[in-house]
């Protein structure tokens, strides 16, 4: 089996409710749908979900460009798509960074291999460890009264942890968490993701105020800029709230530095950040060896965007025991549960199932996802052209 064609299709997906965080306001997803065609008629697919210049410097333009100009012509065309280890290694030799783009190629290759063998991707990753994953729910920046109401609904729907995104105003963000804790009571499990926006002084003072006010956060995620691993270690040594790394923990050498410096109590993974399923397994091995718990974030995206991570989480024994966040499709549809079939309003007709705060991986061959071709045609981008690469 050989790869004969690669397509990068730009799509805009409207959201029912904007995603608001301190650095951006997202009303539609700017995504790339990837198709890798083989000479045996099997097509592997992947979805970038919304791209994020502020998070890891990639956009739909850069993803489409690097795949079409470098990865497809120099690595994929003519290659056996089941040689995933070989292709991932070649991508890292020929293209520096661009992990989001690489993760899509990796996902589509796993989709091809699973379809060729007639098994779900989780079987390629070792088989199921659990039937479903406990999930947390992410709330965007909003006034305290709104956050309290939305958190109560998510907790009632079965979600185990609520994560908050702060507003841009520092003092308002600190006070909001104090009011939210008072409104939700002591039993709710709460955490906050700063996305690296604070400096050391801001993070230290906020955590001390929260600890004095008994906000009792489950954890604070990436309180300092991604490059300040030393600062994360200093902060962790002076506060009682667990400090977790996300943007700081991308490549394996960065995770090793975090471990060596004792800079985090836990690690956040995204398959898009790690560079795909194969590299995520290496990533999780380091976390396991260090004894660091792992939570998984996601990009806002379709059932197709969420599917690779869903397969990884139900398969990986270390990750499966912790609460995870792979809930991108819920943000498209603005719901707490999703049956995973007969979907409309996104690029996939099906995806992971979400019920009672738990996520179930798709069961079909490969990623188990069927594309919504009508939606793709109707929502194709007019700002970015479709890129097609053939032999």
mmCIF file of C-alpha atoms in Angstrom:
data_model
loop_
_atom_site.group_PDB
_atom_site.id
_atom_site.type_symbol
_atom_site.label_atom_id
_atom_site.label_comp_id
_atom_site.label_asym_id
_atom_site.label_seq_id
_atom_site.Cartn_x
_atom_site.Cartn_y
_atom_site.Cartn_z
ATOM 1 C CA UNK A 1 0.000 0.000 0.000
ATOM 2 C CA UNK A 2 1.312 3.449 -0.954
ATOM 3 C CA UNK A 3 0.254 7.042 -0.427
ATOM 4 C CA UNK A 4 -0.796 8.640 -3.717
ATOM 5 C CA UNK A 5 -2.486 11.912 -2.732
ATOM 6 C CA UNK A 6 -2.674 14.336 0.192
ATOM 7 C CA UNK A 7 -5.386 17.008 0.625
ATOM 8 C CA UNK A 8 -5.453 19.929 3.065
ATOM 9 C CA UNK A 9 -8.989 21.355 3.139
ATOM 10 C CA UNK A 10 -9.599 24.620 5.067
ATOM 11 C CA UNK A 11 -12.948 24.761 6.872
ATOM 12 C CA UNK A 12 -14.701 27.264 9.139
ATOM 13 C CA UNK A 13 -17.020 25.851 11.811
ATOM 14 C CA UNK A 14 -19.356 28.380 13.503
ATOM 15 C CA UNK A 15 -19.777 28.091 17.277
ATOM 16 C CA UNK A 16 -23.103 28.380 19.057
ATOM 17 C CA UNK A 17 -21.346 30.348 21.794
ATOM 18 C CA UNK A 18 -17.963 32.132 21.545
ATOM 19 C CA UNK A 19 -14.940 30.790 23.387
ATOM 20 C CA UNK A 20 -13.559 33.649 25.475
ATOM 21 C CA UNK A 21 -10.176 33.594 27.177
ATOM 22 C CA UNK A 22 -7.795 36.392 28.090
ATOM 23 C CA UNK A 23 -5.859 36.309 24.815
ATOM 24 C CA UNK A 24 -8.595 35.645 22.274
ATOM 25 C CA UNK A 25 -12.296 35.470 21.450
ATOM 26 C CA UNK A 26 -13.225 32.593 19.121
ATOM 27 C CA UNK A 27 -16.580 32.687 17.305
ATOM 28 C CA UNK A 28 -15.653 30.162 14.608
ATOM 29 C CA UNK A 29 -13.084 27.409 14.274
ATOM 30 C CA UNK A 30 -10.399 27.893 11.625
ATOM 31 C CA UNK A 31 -9.404 24.338 10.911
ATOM 32 C CA UNK A 32 -7.762 22.049 8.371
ATOM 33 C CA UNK A 33 -9.261 18.709 7.369
ATOM 34 C CA UNK A 34 -6.525 16.373 6.179
ATOM 35 C CA UNK A 35 -7.079 13.455 3.802
ATOM 36 C CA UNK A 36 -4.305 10.982 2.970
ATOM 37 C CA UNK A 37 -5.258 8.752 0.019
ATOM 38 C CA UNK A 38 -3.721 5.344 -0.697
ATOM 39 C CA UNK A 39 -3.541 3.226 -3.853
ATOM 40 C CA UNK A 40 -5.811 0.657 -2.169
ATOM 41 C CA UNK A 41 -8.655 3.148 -1.761
ATOM 42 C CA UNK A 42 -8.235 3.631 1.987
ATOM 43 C CA UNK A 43 -8.328 7.291 3.030
ATOM 44 C CA UNK A 44 -6.944 8.437 6.358
ATOM 45 C CA UNK A 45 -8.481 11.574 7.841
ATOM 46 C CA UNK A 46 -7.684 14.090 10.561
ATOM 47 C CA UNK A 47 -8.955 17.469 11.796
ATOM 48 C CA UNK A 48 -6.776 20.181 13.314
ATOM 49 C CA UNK A 49 -9.618 21.652 15.314
ATOM 50 C CA UNK A 50 -9.188 25.336 15.957
ATOM 51 C CA UNK A 51 -5.606 26.437 15.523
ATOM 52 C CA UNK A 52 -3.867 28.583 18.042
ATOM 53 C CA UNK A 53 -1.161 31.138 17.306
ATOM 54 C CA UNK A 54 -0.993 32.197 20.968
ATOM 55 C CA UNK A 55 -0.748 28.602 22.274
ATOM 56 C CA UNK A 56 1.921 27.068 20.056
ATOM 57 C CA UNK A 57 2.351 29.383 17.109
ATOM 58 C CA UNK A 58 0.418 27.441 14.458
ATOM 59 C CA UNK A 59 -2.542 28.472 12.305
ATOM 60 C CA UNK A 60 -4.600 26.903 9.548
ATOM 61 C CA UNK A 61 -2.308 28.698 7.078
ATOM 62 C CA UNK A 62 0.888 27.295 8.587
ATOM 63 C CA UNK A 63 -0.503 23.771 8.994
ATOM 64 C CA UNK A 64 -1.724 23.573 5.405
ATOM 65 C CA UNK A 65 1.483 25.166 4.139
ATOM 66 C CA UNK A 66 3.953 22.900 5.929
ATOM 67 C CA UNK A 67 2.073 19.717 5.042
ATOM 68 C CA UNK A 68 1.578 20.662 1.382
ATOM 69 C CA UNK A 69 5.036 22.117 0.770
ATOM 70 C CA UNK A 70 7.237 19.830 2.862
ATOM 71 C CA UNK A 71 5.689 16.807 4.564
ATOM 72 C CA UNK A 72 3.513 15.535 1.703
ATOM 73 C CA UNK A 73 5.952 15.839 -1.241
ATOM 74 C CA UNK A 74 9.141 14.996 0.661
ATOM 75 C CA UNK A 75 7.891 12.257 3.000
ATOM 76 C CA UNK A 76 4.371 10.975 2.364
ATOM 77 C CA UNK A 77 3.900 10.547 -1.389
ATOM 78 C CA UNK A 78 4.956 7.035 -2.409
ATOM 79 C CA UNK A 79 5.496 5.872 1.188
ATOM 80 C CA UNK A 80 3.792 2.918 2.878
ATOM 81 C CA UNK A 81 1.385 4.624 5.336
ATOM 82 C CA UNK A 82 1.708 1.798 7.847
ATOM 83 C CA UNK A 83 5.349 2.748 8.479
ATOM 84 C CA UNK A 84 4.293 5.297 11.084
ATOM 85 C CA UNK A 85 7.498 5.203 13.139
ATOM 86 C CA UNK A 86 9.572 5.824 10.015
ATOM 87 C CA UNK A 87 7.362 8.706 8.836
ATOM 88 C CA UNK A 88 7.275 10.394 12.252
ATOM 89 C CA UNK A 89 11.054 10.191 12.446
ATOM 90 C CA UNK A 90 11.389 11.674 8.965
ATOM 91 C CA UNK A 91 9.019 14.524 9.840
ATOM 92 C CA UNK A 92 11.182 15.447 12.816
ATOM 93 C CA UNK A 93 14.315 15.408 10.663
ATOM 94 C CA UNK A 94 12.906 17.509 7.836
ATOM 95 C CA UNK A 95 10.564 19.878 9.729
ATOM 96 C CA UNK A 96 11.474 21.599 12.976
ATOM 97 C CA UNK A 97 8.525 22.237 15.349
ATOM 98 C CA UNK A 98 5.080 22.352 13.624
ATOM 99 C CA UNK A 99 3.837 19.713 16.054
ATOM 100 C CA UNK A 100 0.188 20.423 15.333
ATOM 101 C CA UNK A 101 0.672 19.650 11.634
ATOM 102 C CA UNK A 102 2.679 16.532 12.459
ATOM 103 C CA UNK A 103 -0.022 15.315 14.847
ATOM 104 C CA UNK A 104 -2.596 15.434 12.041
ATOM 105 C CA UNK A 105 -0.399 13.341 9.755
ATOM 106 C CA UNK A 106 0.168 10.862 12.582
ATOM 107 C CA UNK A 107 -3.597 10.627 13.259
ATOM 108 C CA UNK A 108 -4.451 10.079 9.594
ATOM 109 C CA UNK A 109 -1.788 7.348 9.320
ATOM 110 C CA UNK A 110 -3.199 5.559 12.358
ATOM 111 C CA UNK A 111 -6.640 5.881 10.766
ATOM 112 C CA UNK A 112 -5.361 4.180 7.594
ATOM 113 C CA UNK A 113 -3.643 1.399 9.510
ATOM 114 C CA UNK A 114 -6.678 0.721 11.677
ATOM 115 C CA UNK A 115 -8.957 0.646 8.647
ATOM 116 C CA UNK A 116 -6.573 -1.701 6.800
ATOM 117 C CA UNK A 117 -6.531 -4.102 9.762
ATOM 118 C CA UNK A 118 -10.224 -3.642 10.572
ATOM 119 C CA UNK A 119 -9.614 -2.538 14.178
ATOM 120 C CA UNK A 120 -10.112 0.686 16.173
ATOM 121 C CA UNK A 121 -7.003 2.791 16.728
ATOM 122 C CA UNK A 122 -7.036 2.010 20.451
ATOM 123 C CA UNK A 123 -6.151 -1.578 19.492
ATOM 124 C CA UNK A 124 -3.030 -0.274 17.731
ATOM 125 C CA UNK A 125 -2.099 1.490 20.974
ATOM 126 C CA UNK A 126 -2.329 -1.608 23.163
ATOM 127 C CA UNK A 127 -6.061 -2.195 23.516
ATOM 128 C CA UNK A 128 -8.487 -0.751 26.021
ATOM 129 C CA UNK A 129 -7.473 -0.205 29.610
ATOM 130 C CA UNK A 130 -10.849 1.333 30.522
ATOM 131 C CA UNK A 131 -14.223 1.588 28.818
ATOM 132 C CA UNK A 132 -14.570 5.322 29.412
ATOM 133 C CA UNK A 133 -12.698 8.337 30.753
ATOM 134 C CA UNK A 134 -13.854 10.668 33.537
ATOM 135 C CA UNK A 135 -13.950 14.237 32.234
ATOM 136 C CA UNK A 136 -13.548 17.761 33.530
ATOM 137 C CA UNK A 137 -15.381 20.747 32.071
ATOM 138 C CA UNK A 138 -13.733 24.003 30.998
ATOM 139 C CA UNK A 139 -15.443 27.362 31.546
ATOM 140 C CA UNK A 140 -14.387 30.508 29.734
ATOM 141 C CA UNK A 141 -13.859 33.976 31.205
ATOM 142 C CA UNK A 142 -17.137 35.414 32.528
ATOM 143 C CA UNK A 143 -18.605 37.210 35.577
ATOM 144 C CA UNK A 144 -18.643 35.154 38.809
ATOM 145 C CA UNK A 145 -22.423 34.684 38.923
ATOM 146 C CA UNK A 146 -22.419 33.272 35.393
ATOM 147 C CA UNK A 147 -19.507 30.941 36.159
ATOM 148 C CA UNK A 148 -21.198 29.646 39.301
ATOM 149 C CA UNK A 149 -24.379 28.798 37.401
ATOM 150 C CA UNK A 150 -22.537 27.091 34.557
ATOM 151 C CA UNK A 151 -20.292 25.162 36.937
ATOM 152 C CA UNK A 152 -23.326 23.891 38.855
ATOM 153 C CA UNK A 153 -24.862 22.619 35.605
ATOM 154 C CA UNK A 154 -21.629 20.868 34.573
ATOM 155 C CA UNK A 155 -21.220 19.241 37.981
ATOM 156 C CA UNK A 156 -24.839 18.098 37.910
ATOM 157 C CA UNK A 157 -24.192 16.584 34.462
ATOM 158 C CA UNK A 158 -21.476 14.406 35.959
ATOM 159 C CA UNK A 159 -18.244 16.267 35.254
ATOM 160 C CA UNK A 160 -15.692 15.685 37.991
ATOM 161 C CA UNK A 161 -13.634 18.900 37.879
ATOM 162 C CA UNK A 162 -14.309 22.455 36.672
ATOM 163 C CA UNK A 163 -11.485 24.414 35.052
ATOM 164 C CA UNK A 164 -11.641 28.187 34.694
ATOM 165 C CA UNK A 165 -9.995 30.546 32.221
ATOM 166 C CA UNK A 166 -9.264 33.957 33.788
ATOM 167 C CA UNK A 167 -10.130 37.315 32.298
ATOM 168 C CA UNK A 168 -7.344 39.663 31.231
ATOM 169 C CA UNK A 169 -7.716 41.966 34.268
ATOM 170 C CA UNK A 170 -5.526 40.519 37.010
ATOM 171 C CA UNK A 171 -7.388 41.820 40.061
ATOM 172 C CA UNK A 172 -10.739 40.786 38.602
ATOM 173 C CA UNK A 173 -9.409 37.293 37.860
ATOM 174 C CA UNK A 174 -8.176 36.839 41.434
ATOM 175 C CA UNK A 175 -11.414 38.071 43.010
ATOM 176 C CA UNK A 176 -13.552 36.001 40.651
ATOM 177 C CA UNK A 177 -12.075 32.742 41.928
ATOM 178 C CA UNK A 178 -12.737 33.767 45.530
ATOM 179 C CA UNK A 179 -16.386 34.469 44.704
ATOM 180 C CA UNK A 180 -16.753 31.295 42.640
ATOM 181 C CA UNK A 181 -15.494 29.137 45.503
ATOM 182 C CA UNK A 182 -17.892 30.821 47.910
ATOM 183 C CA UNK A 183 -20.761 30.223 45.498
ATOM 184 C CA UNK A 184 -19.989 26.571 44.776
ATOM 185 C CA UNK A 185 -19.089 25.449 48.276
ATOM 186 C CA UNK A 186 -16.164 23.421 49.546
ATOM 187 C CA UNK A 187 -16.853 20.113 47.788
ATOM 188 C CA UNK A 188 -16.517 21.244 44.153
ATOM 189 C CA UNK A 189 -13.163 20.393 42.570
ATOM 190 C CA UNK A 190 -11.854 23.565 40.901
ATOM 191 C CA UNK A 191 -8.749 24.494 38.935
ATOM 192 C CA UNK A 192 -7.570 27.408 36.828
ATOM 193 C CA UNK A 193 -5.506 27.678 33.639
ATOM 194 C CA UNK A 194 -3.433 30.853 33.330
ATOM 195 C CA UNK A 195 -1.972 29.905 29.914
ATOM 196 C CA UNK A 196 1.369 31.404 30.935
ATOM 197 C CA UNK A 197 0.041 34.979 31.111
ATOM 198 C CA UNK A 198 1.250 35.930 34.591
ATOM 199 C CA UNK A 199 4.708 36.768 35.843
ATOM 200 C CA UNK A 200 6.169 35.221 38.982
ATOM 201 C CA UNK A 201 5.058 38.043 41.286
ATOM 202 C CA UNK A 202 1.476 37.932 40.026
ATOM 203 C CA UNK A 203 1.217 34.159 40.328
ATOM 204 C CA UNK A 204 2.762 34.064 43.802
ATOM 205 C CA UNK A 205 0.508 36.806 45.178
ATOM 206 C CA UNK A 206 -2.641 35.312 43.596
ATOM 207 C CA UNK A 207 -1.941 31.871 45.019
ATOM 208 C CA UNK A 208 -1.209 33.242 48.481
ATOM 209 C CA UNK A 209 -4.475 35.222 48.419
ATOM 210 C CA UNK A 210 -6.422 32.176 47.252
ATOM 211 C CA UNK A 211 -4.844 29.971 49.886
ATOM 212 C CA UNK A 212 -5.651 32.526 52.603
ATOM 213 C CA UNK A 213 -9.264 32.714 51.332
ATOM 214 C CA UNK A 214 -9.551 28.888 51.285
ATOM 215 C CA UNK A 215 -10.225 28.757 47.543
ATOM 216 C CA UNK A 216 -8.545 25.309 47.669
ATOM 217 C CA UNK A 217 -7.745 24.841 44.010
ATOM 218 C CA UNK A 218 -7.128 21.346 42.704
ATOM 219 C CA UNK A 219 -4.261 22.856 40.712
ATOM 220 C CA UNK A 220 -3.057 25.911 38.821
ATOM 221 C CA UNK A 221 -2.104 25.228 35.210
ATOM 222 C CA UNK A 222 0.834 27.003 33.568
ATOM 223 C CA UNK A 223 0.890 30.105 35.789
ATOM 224 C CA UNK A 224 4.137 31.391 34.200
ATOM 225 C CA UNK A 225 5.398 31.743 30.616
ATOM 226 C CA UNK A 226 6.336 28.477 28.885
ATOM 227 C CA UNK A 227 10.072 29.241 28.996
ATOM 228 C CA UNK A 228 10.228 29.994 32.729
ATOM 229 C CA UNK A 229 10.714 26.488 34.081
ATOM 230 C CA UNK A 230 13.027 27.798 36.800
ATOM 231 C CA UNK A 231 10.290 30.208 37.893
ATOM 232 C CA UNK A 232 7.779 27.358 38.000
ATOM 233 C CA UNK A 233 10.126 25.444 40.311
ATOM 234 C CA UNK A 234 10.561 28.451 42.629
ATOM 235 C CA UNK A 235 6.825 29.060 42.723
ATOM 236 C CA UNK A 236 6.034 25.428 43.433
ATOM 237 C CA UNK A 237 8.385 25.500 46.407
ATOM 238 C CA UNK A 238 6.579 28.441 48.041
ATOM 239 C CA UNK A 239 2.878 27.599 47.661
ATOM 240 C CA UNK A 240 0.692 24.691 48.679
ATOM 241 C CA UNK A 241 -1.459 24.690 45.509
ATOM 242 C CA UNK A 242 -0.225 22.070 43.009
ATOM 243 C CA UNK A 243 1.493 23.660 40.002
ATOM 244 C CA UNK A 244 1.050 21.888 36.655
ATOM 245 C CA UNK A 245 2.852 22.468 33.358
ATOM 246 C CA UNK A 246 1.200 22.668 29.932
ATOM 247 C CA UNK A 247 2.884 25.022 27.481
ATOM 248 C CA UNK A 248 6.222 24.281 29.190
ATOM 249 C CA UNK A 249 5.810 20.530 28.593
ATOM 250 C CA UNK A 250 5.940 19.892 24.858
ATOM 251 C CA UNK A 251 9.092 18.085 23.740
ATOM 252 C CA UNK A 252 10.694 15.250 25.681
ATOM 253 C CA UNK A 253 13.739 17.321 26.666
ATOM 254 C CA UNK A 254 11.401 19.947 28.186
ATOM 255 C CA UNK A 255 9.592 17.293 30.218
ATOM 256 C CA UNK A 256 12.951 15.963 31.424
ATOM 257 C CA UNK A 257 13.948 19.482 32.491
ATOM 258 C CA UNK A 258 10.666 19.892 34.390
ATOM 259 C CA UNK A 259 11.276 16.580 36.131
ATOM 260 C CA UNK A 260 14.925 17.359 36.910
ATOM 261 C CA UNK A 261 14.094 20.822 38.278
ATOM 262 C CA UNK A 262 11.017 19.542 40.156
ATOM 263 C CA UNK A 263 9.088 22.337 38.454
ATOM 264 C CA UNK A 264 5.611 20.759 38.366
ATOM 265 C CA UNK A 265 3.275 18.509 40.317
ATOM 266 C CA UNK A 266 1.661 17.241 37.116
ATOM 267 C CA UNK A 267 1.679 17.568 33.343
ATOM 268 C CA UNK A 268 -0.884 18.489 30.716
ATOM 269 C CA UNK A 269 -0.682 16.710 27.375
ATOM 270 C CA UNK A 270 -2.301 17.429 24.025
ATOM 271 C CA UNK A 271 -1.667 15.109 21.095
ATOM 272 C CA UNK A 272 -1.350 18.262 18.952
ATOM 273 C CA UNK A 273 1.336 19.608 21.274
ATOM 274 C CA UNK A 274 3.237 16.322 21.505
ATOM 275 C CA UNK A 275 3.150 15.759 17.729
ATOM 276 C CA UNK A 276 0.722 12.857 17.434
ATOM 277 C CA UNK A 277 -0.205 9.529 18.974
ATOM 278 C CA UNK A 278 3.167 7.854 18.588
ATOM 279 C CA UNK A 279 5.046 10.717 20.242
ATOM 280 C CA UNK A 280 2.320 11.064 22.886
ATOM 281 C CA UNK A 281 3.043 7.500 23.985
ATOM 282 C CA UNK A 282 6.701 8.454 24.524
ATOM 283 C CA UNK A 283 5.554 11.587 26.366
ATOM 284 C CA UNK A 284 3.352 9.542 28.679
ATOM 285 C CA UNK A 285 6.176 7.105 29.376
ATOM 286 C CA UNK A 286 8.261 9.949 30.819
ATOM 287 C CA UNK A 287 5.329 11.082 32.940
ATOM 288 C CA UNK A 288 4.827 7.530 34.207
ATOM 289 C CA UNK A 289 8.517 7.079 35.013
ATOM 290 C CA UNK A 290 8.537 10.320 36.999
ATOM 291 C CA UNK A 291 5.305 9.503 38.801
ATOM 292 C CA UNK A 292 3.679 12.697 37.550
ATOM 293 C CA UNK A 293 -0.091 12.616 36.988
ATOM 294 C CA UNK A 294 -1.323 13.658 33.557
ATOM 295 C CA UNK A 295 -4.369 15.518 32.316
ATOM 296 C CA UNK A 296 -5.226 15.987 28.672
ATOM 297 C CA UNK A 297 -6.381 19.222 27.101
ATOM 298 C CA UNK A 298 -7.768 19.599 23.605
ATOM 299 C CA UNK A 299 -8.285 22.079 20.818
ATOM 300 C CA UNK A 300 -11.887 23.183 20.253
ATOM 301 C CA UNK A 301 -12.855 20.817 17.474
ATOM 302 C CA UNK A 302 -15.088 18.213 15.919
ATOM 303 C CA UNK A 303 -15.562 14.563 16.749
ATOM 304 C CA UNK A 304 -12.733 13.892 14.316
ATOM 305 C CA UNK A 305 -10.402 16.258 16.179
ATOM 306 C CA UNK A 306 -11.251 14.565 19.486
ATOM 307 C CA UNK A 307 -11.075 10.969 18.231
ATOM 308 C CA UNK A 308 -7.287 10.335 18.242
ATOM 309 C CA UNK A 309 -6.972 11.529 21.828
ATOM 310 C CA UNK A 310 -10.037 9.529 22.866
ATOM 311 C CA UNK A 311 -8.394 6.346 21.549
ATOM 312 C CA UNK A 312 -5.141 7.214 23.334
ATOM 313 C CA UNK A 313 -6.799 7.907 26.682
ATOM 314 C CA UNK A 314 -8.826 4.690 26.864
ATOM 315 C CA UNK A 315 -5.737 2.704 25.880
ATOM 316 C CA UNK A 316 -2.993 4.245 28.024
ATOM 317 C CA UNK A 317 -2.964 2.799 31.536
ATOM 318 C CA UNK A 318 -1.212 5.789 33.125
ATOM 319 C CA UNK A 319 -3.405 8.502 31.576
ATOM 320 C CA UNK A 320 -6.655 6.571 31.976
ATOM 321 C CA UNK A 321 -6.652 6.788 35.772
ATOM 322 C CA UNK A 322 -6.835 10.607 35.846
ATOM 323 C CA UNK A 323 -9.631 13.048 34.982
ATOM 324 C CA UNK A 324 -9.230 14.302 31.398
ATOM 325 C CA UNK A 325 -10.581 17.170 29.280
ATOM 326 C CA UNK A 326 -10.888 15.882 25.730
ATOM 327 C CA UNK A 327 -14.256 17.585 25.189
ATOM 328 C CA UNK A 328 -13.772 19.764 22.112
ATOM 329 C CA UNK A 329 -17.023 18.695 20.383
ATOM 330 C CA UNK A 330 -19.037 19.848 23.398
ATOM 331 C CA UNK A 331 -17.801 23.396 22.823
ATOM 332 C CA UNK A 332 -19.021 23.322 19.203
ATOM 333 C CA UNK A 333 -22.505 22.210 20.167
ATOM 334 C CA UNK A 334 -22.619 23.971 23.564
ATOM 335 C CA UNK A 335 -23.894 20.872 25.351
ATOM 336 C CA UNK A 336 -22.904 18.669 28.288
ATOM 337 C CA UNK A 337 -23.660 15.349 26.590
ATOM 338 C CA UNK A 338 -23.255 14.115 23.008
ATOM 339 C CA UNK A 339 -24.328 10.761 21.665
ATOM 340 C CA UNK A 340 -21.606 10.712 19.021
ATOM 341 C CA UNK A 341 -23.868 9.804 16.090
ATOM 342 C CA UNK A 342 -25.990 11.683 13.568
ATOM 343 C CA UNK A 343 -24.149 14.935 14.286
ATOM 344 C CA UNK A 344 -24.771 18.138 12.370
ATOM 345 C CA UNK A 345 -22.971 21.444 12.422
ATOM 346 C CA UNK A 346 -19.426 20.053 12.260
ATOM 347 C CA UNK A 347 -17.022 18.220 9.937
ATOM 348 C CA UNK A 348 -17.712 14.777 11.424
ATOM 349 C CA UNK A 349 -20.968 12.833 11.358
ATOM 350 C CA UNK A 350 -19.953 10.979 14.500
ATOM 351 C CA UNK A 351 -17.326 11.065 17.207
ATOM 352 C CA UNK A 352 -16.606 10.121 20.811
ATOM 353 C CA UNK A 353 -19.681 9.728 22.984
ATOM 354 C CA UNK A 354 -20.062 11.949 26.056
ATOM 355 C CA UNK A 355 -22.494 10.870 28.756
ATOM 356 C CA UNK A 356 -22.741 11.651 32.493
ATOM 357 C CA UNK A 357 -19.359 13.373 32.484
ATOM 358 C CA UNK A 358 -17.567 10.472 30.800
ATOM 359 C CA UNK A 359 -16.071 10.039 27.314
ATOM 360 C CA UNK A 360 -16.227 6.867 25.215
ATOM 361 C CA UNK A 361 -13.909 6.324 22.236
ATOM 362 C CA UNK A 362 -15.433 5.541 18.793
ATOM 363 C CA UNK A 363 -15.649 1.833 18.003
ATOM 364 C CA UNK A 364 -15.300 1.654 14.194
ATOM 365 C CA UNK A 365 -12.141 0.699 12.284
ATOM 366 C CA UNK A 366 -9.377 3.286 12.412
ATOM 367 C CA UNK A 367 -10.469 6.443 14.172
ATOM 368 C CA UNK A 368 -14.059 5.318 13.623
ATOM 369 C CA UNK A 369 -15.112 8.644 12.113
ATOM 370 C CA UNK A 370 -17.196 9.412 9.019
ATOM 371 C CA UNK A 371 -16.740 12.821 7.430
ATOM 372 C CA UNK A 372 -19.666 15.186 6.935
ATOM 373 C CA UNK A 373 -18.819 16.009 3.328
ATOM 374 C CA UNK A 374 -21.883 18.235 2.874
ATOM 375 C CA UNK A 375 -20.839 20.396 5.823
ATOM 376 C CA UNK A 376 -17.276 20.627 4.539
ATOM 377 C CA UNK A 377 -18.448 21.795 1.099
ATOM 378 C CA UNK A 378 -20.779 24.378 2.639
ATOM 379 C CA UNK A 379 -18.179 25.745 5.091
ATOM 380 C CA UNK A 380 -14.995 25.608 3.077
ATOM 381 C CA UNK A 381 -12.789 28.629 3.681
ATOM 382 C CA UNK A 382 -12.712 31.457 1.171
ATOM 383 C CA UNK A 383 -9.537 32.854 2.755
ATOM 384 C CA UNK A 384 -7.278 29.837 2.228
ATOM 385 C CA UNK A 385 -7.148 27.533 -0.775
ATOM 386 C CA UNK A 386 -7.378 23.745 -0.655
ATOM 387 C CA UNK A 387 -3.923 22.246 -1.190
ATOM 388 C CA UNK A 388 -3.615 18.947 -3.089
ATOM 389 C CA UNK A 389 -0.351 17.069 -3.524
ATOM 390 C CA UNK A 390 -0.019 14.047 -5.821
ATOM 391 C CA UNK A 391 2.822 11.908 -7.128
#
